[in-house]
Amino acid sequence: LERQYVLNLLARPVQPDPREYFRAVDAAPRYEAHERQIRVRDQITWARMNQNRMPDYLAADLDSGFVFAEKDSQNAFPIASLTKLMTAVVVSENIDLRKSILVREEMLSDGYGHTQGLDTGQRFRIVELFYPLLIESSNDAAEVLSRYLGRARTIKLMNEKAGAILMENTNFADPSGYDPKNTSSARGLFYLARYILNNRPPLFQIS
């Protein structure tokens, strides 16, 4: 039932209300006001204690967008499997998630690993592949999804989306993050997280 609701919500062309999704699956974290204040205070304290040890960082509140502390937050660095968040965004916005994918051998050729249960000849709904993609950080799932859309097109769309949401110093070279040329910055990842929260909240719920 939860996966079907995720499918229906992600497939809607209009921006969903995050509260609607959380009410439906009864999975939203509920914090009392004082608990939220403690979390914010701890984030600020942690950032201040570690600012001299970290080359770059950004500590912020995703809901409000308020930045508590940052240092060299626009410096680019390899982001590895965080790349998969953008893969999920692009796939969810460009494919009818009610469709299914037949896994072919060539889809798994660049997976750099093996995801148990994701084998040649099996068929999955697109939304089902978001679970191994975002929970297990499956390179195979990233390759299967991108090749369904078109691998080169997927990467192009990922870079276009990065530019559209002002992710400066960001580059995507593959859909999984295996290539070290997948780079972004602390601020760029903050913008990506904010975009997902406000436009594709079920992706956060899955991850």
XYZ file of C-alpha atoms in Angstrom:
207
model
C 0.000 0.000 0.000
C 2.798 2.416 0.905
C 4.698 1.738 -2.327
C 1.506 2.205 -4.373
C 0.919 5.555 -2.710
C 4.513 6.560 -3.402
C 3.975 5.571 -7.035
C 0.788 7.615 -7.322
C 2.308 10.636 -5.615
C 5.522 10.673 -7.617
C 3.579 10.298 -10.859
C 1.491 13.415 -10.198
C 2.489 16.381 -12.361
C 1.812 18.932 -9.639
C 4.042 19.515 -6.647
C 2.790 17.255 -3.824
C 2.126 18.485 -0.341
C 4.604 16.656 1.927
C 2.045 16.596 4.723
C -0.351 14.604 2.549
C 2.253 11.906 1.973
C 3.269 11.665 5.598
C -0.347 11.438 6.744
C -0.956 8.616 4.308
C 1.977 6.437 5.361
C 2.060 7.661 8.974
C 5.825 7.865 8.807
C 6.649 11.505 9.385
C 9.052 12.095 12.269
C 7.240 14.090 14.917
C 9.344 16.329 17.115
C 8.218 18.445 20.006
C 9.355 22.070 19.933
C 12.025 21.551 22.586
C 13.386 18.492 20.773
C 13.735 20.541 17.603
C 15.583 23.252 19.497
C 17.980 20.653 20.893
C 18.680 19.273 17.401
C 19.379 22.766 16.028
C 21.596 23.620 18.993
C 23.531 20.375 18.562
C 24.039 21.053 14.841
C 25.496 24.483 15.573
C 27.716 23.138 18.361
C 28.996 20.297 16.206
C 29.815 22.655 13.325
C 31.671 25.062 15.582
C 33.660 22.296 17.296
C 34.751 20.772 14.000
C 35.214 23.853 11.831
C 39.011 23.712 12.046
C 39.161 20.012 11.186
C 36.845 20.060 8.180
C 38.016 21.608 4.909
C 34.471 22.588 3.913
C 31.001 22.163 5.369
C 27.530 23.641 5.625
C 25.125 23.180 8.539
C 21.584 24.311 7.792
C 17.908 23.713 8.449
C 16.271 22.123 5.418
C 12.772 23.301 6.289
C 13.551 27.003 6.546
C 16.713 27.090 4.459
C 18.525 28.946 7.235
C 22.290 28.346 7.199
C 23.755 28.123 10.710
C 27.402 27.840 9.745
C 29.504 27.167 6.683
C 33.093 27.143 5.545
C 34.296 26.961 1.936
C 30.876 25.541 1.113
C 31.245 26.107 -2.639
C 34.392 24.003 -3.022
C 33.842 20.997 -5.269
C 34.637 17.450 -4.135
C 33.688 13.897 -5.277
C 30.223 13.033 -3.974
C 30.204 9.289 -4.718
C 26.805 7.677 -4.083
C 25.089 10.968 -3.231
C 24.904 11.128 -7.020
C 22.019 8.652 -6.804
C 19.781 11.312 -5.274
C 19.953 13.290 -8.504
C 19.476 10.096 -10.530
C 16.257 9.463 -8.606
C 15.074 13.033 -9.162
C 15.649 12.914 -12.909
C 14.046 9.494 -13.310
C 10.998 10.455 -11.231
C 10.480 13.584 -13.315
C 10.964 12.064 -16.760
C 9.513 8.542 -16.678
C 5.982 7.320 -16.017
C 6.635 5.469 -12.765
C 3.773 3.080 -13.430
C 5.812 1.452 -16.186
C 7.956 -1.607 -15.619
C 11.498 -2.400 -16.681
C 12.776 -5.718 -17.969
C 16.348 -6.039 -16.739
C 18.663 -6.865 -19.627
C 22.250 -8.021 -19.422
C 23.680 -4.858 -20.946
C 21.946 -2.778 -18.259
C 24.120 -4.402 -15.608
C 27.424 -4.205 -17.454
C 28.574 -0.998 -15.707
C 27.104 -1.657 -12.268
C 30.436 -2.326 -10.517
C 28.929 -4.741 -8.044
C 25.939 -7.010 -7.751
C 22.629 -6.265 -6.078
C 20.996 -9.440 -4.810
C 17.675 -10.049 -6.522
C 18.332 -7.608 -9.355
C 19.073 -10.102 -12.091
C 18.808 -10.337 -15.853
C 15.347 -11.311 -17.066
C 13.456 -9.952 -14.062
C 10.877 -7.197 -14.353
C 10.376 -4.396 -11.839
C 8.192 -1.342 -11.614
C 10.307 1.766 -11.854
C 9.281 2.956 -8.395
C 10.372 -0.380 -6.918
C 13.917 0.227 -8.112
C 14.089 3.401 -6.019
C 14.343 1.193 -2.924
C 17.629 -0.570 -3.789
C 18.859 2.662 -5.402
C 18.415 4.808 -2.286
C 18.482 2.302 0.584
C 21.186 -0.107 -0.600
C 22.964 2.460 -2.784
C 22.740 -0.028 -5.630
C 24.902 0.790 -8.642
C 22.942 -1.819 -10.588
C 19.650 -0.035 -9.909
C 21.180 3.260 -11.006
C 22.363 1.748 -14.279
C 19.061 -0.036 -14.987
C 17.053 3.141 -14.413
C 19.383 5.335 -16.433
C 19.555 2.935 -19.363
C 15.765 2.744 -19.491
C 15.668 6.507 -19.925
C 18.877 6.494 -21.961
C 22.182 6.662 -20.116
C 23.602 9.674 -21.954
C 20.261 11.455 -21.736
C 20.003 10.730 -18.014
C 23.424 12.226 -17.328
C 22.572 15.250 -19.483
C 19.336 15.783 -17.571
C 21.163 15.435 -14.246
C 23.560 18.212 -15.185
C 20.734 20.377 -16.513
C 18.792 19.924 -13.283
C 21.892 20.830 -11.275
C 22.139 24.085 -13.200
C 18.428 24.781 -12.838
C 18.532 24.540 -9.039
C 21.762 26.572 -8.801
C 24.098 23.736 -7.838
C 27.330 25.542 -8.674
C 30.584 23.600 -9.149
C 28.570 20.450 -9.830
C 29.151 17.832 -12.488
C 27.615 14.427 -13.071
C 29.544 11.852 -15.104
C 27.534 8.695 -14.401
C 24.256 7.782 -12.657
C 25.746 5.842 -9.740
C 28.572 7.998 -8.405
C 31.247 5.393 -9.139
C 33.132 7.832 -11.338
C 35.147 10.326 -9.220
C 34.203 13.003 -11.761
C 30.812 13.185 -10.045
C 31.433 16.316 -8.019
C 29.524 18.963 -6.121
C 29.896 21.205 -3.076
C 28.372 21.344 0.381
C 26.154 24.205 -0.772
C 25.223 22.370 -3.960
C 24.141 19.301 -1.996
C 22.155 21.559 0.332
C 20.265 22.936 -2.683
C 19.633 19.408 -3.947
C 18.323 18.281 -0.564
C 16.028 21.307 -0.362
C 14.735 20.635 -3.860
C 13.908 17.026 -3.032
C 12.240 17.978 0.245
C 10.011 20.550 -1.442
C 9.305 18.769 -4.741
C 9.870 14.996 -4.352
C 9.504 14.291 -0.608
C 8.827 10.556 -1.054
C 12.430 10.131 -2.194
C 13.570 11.256 1.240
C 11.105 8.890 2.863
C 12.528 5.972 0.873
C 16.118 6.907 1.622
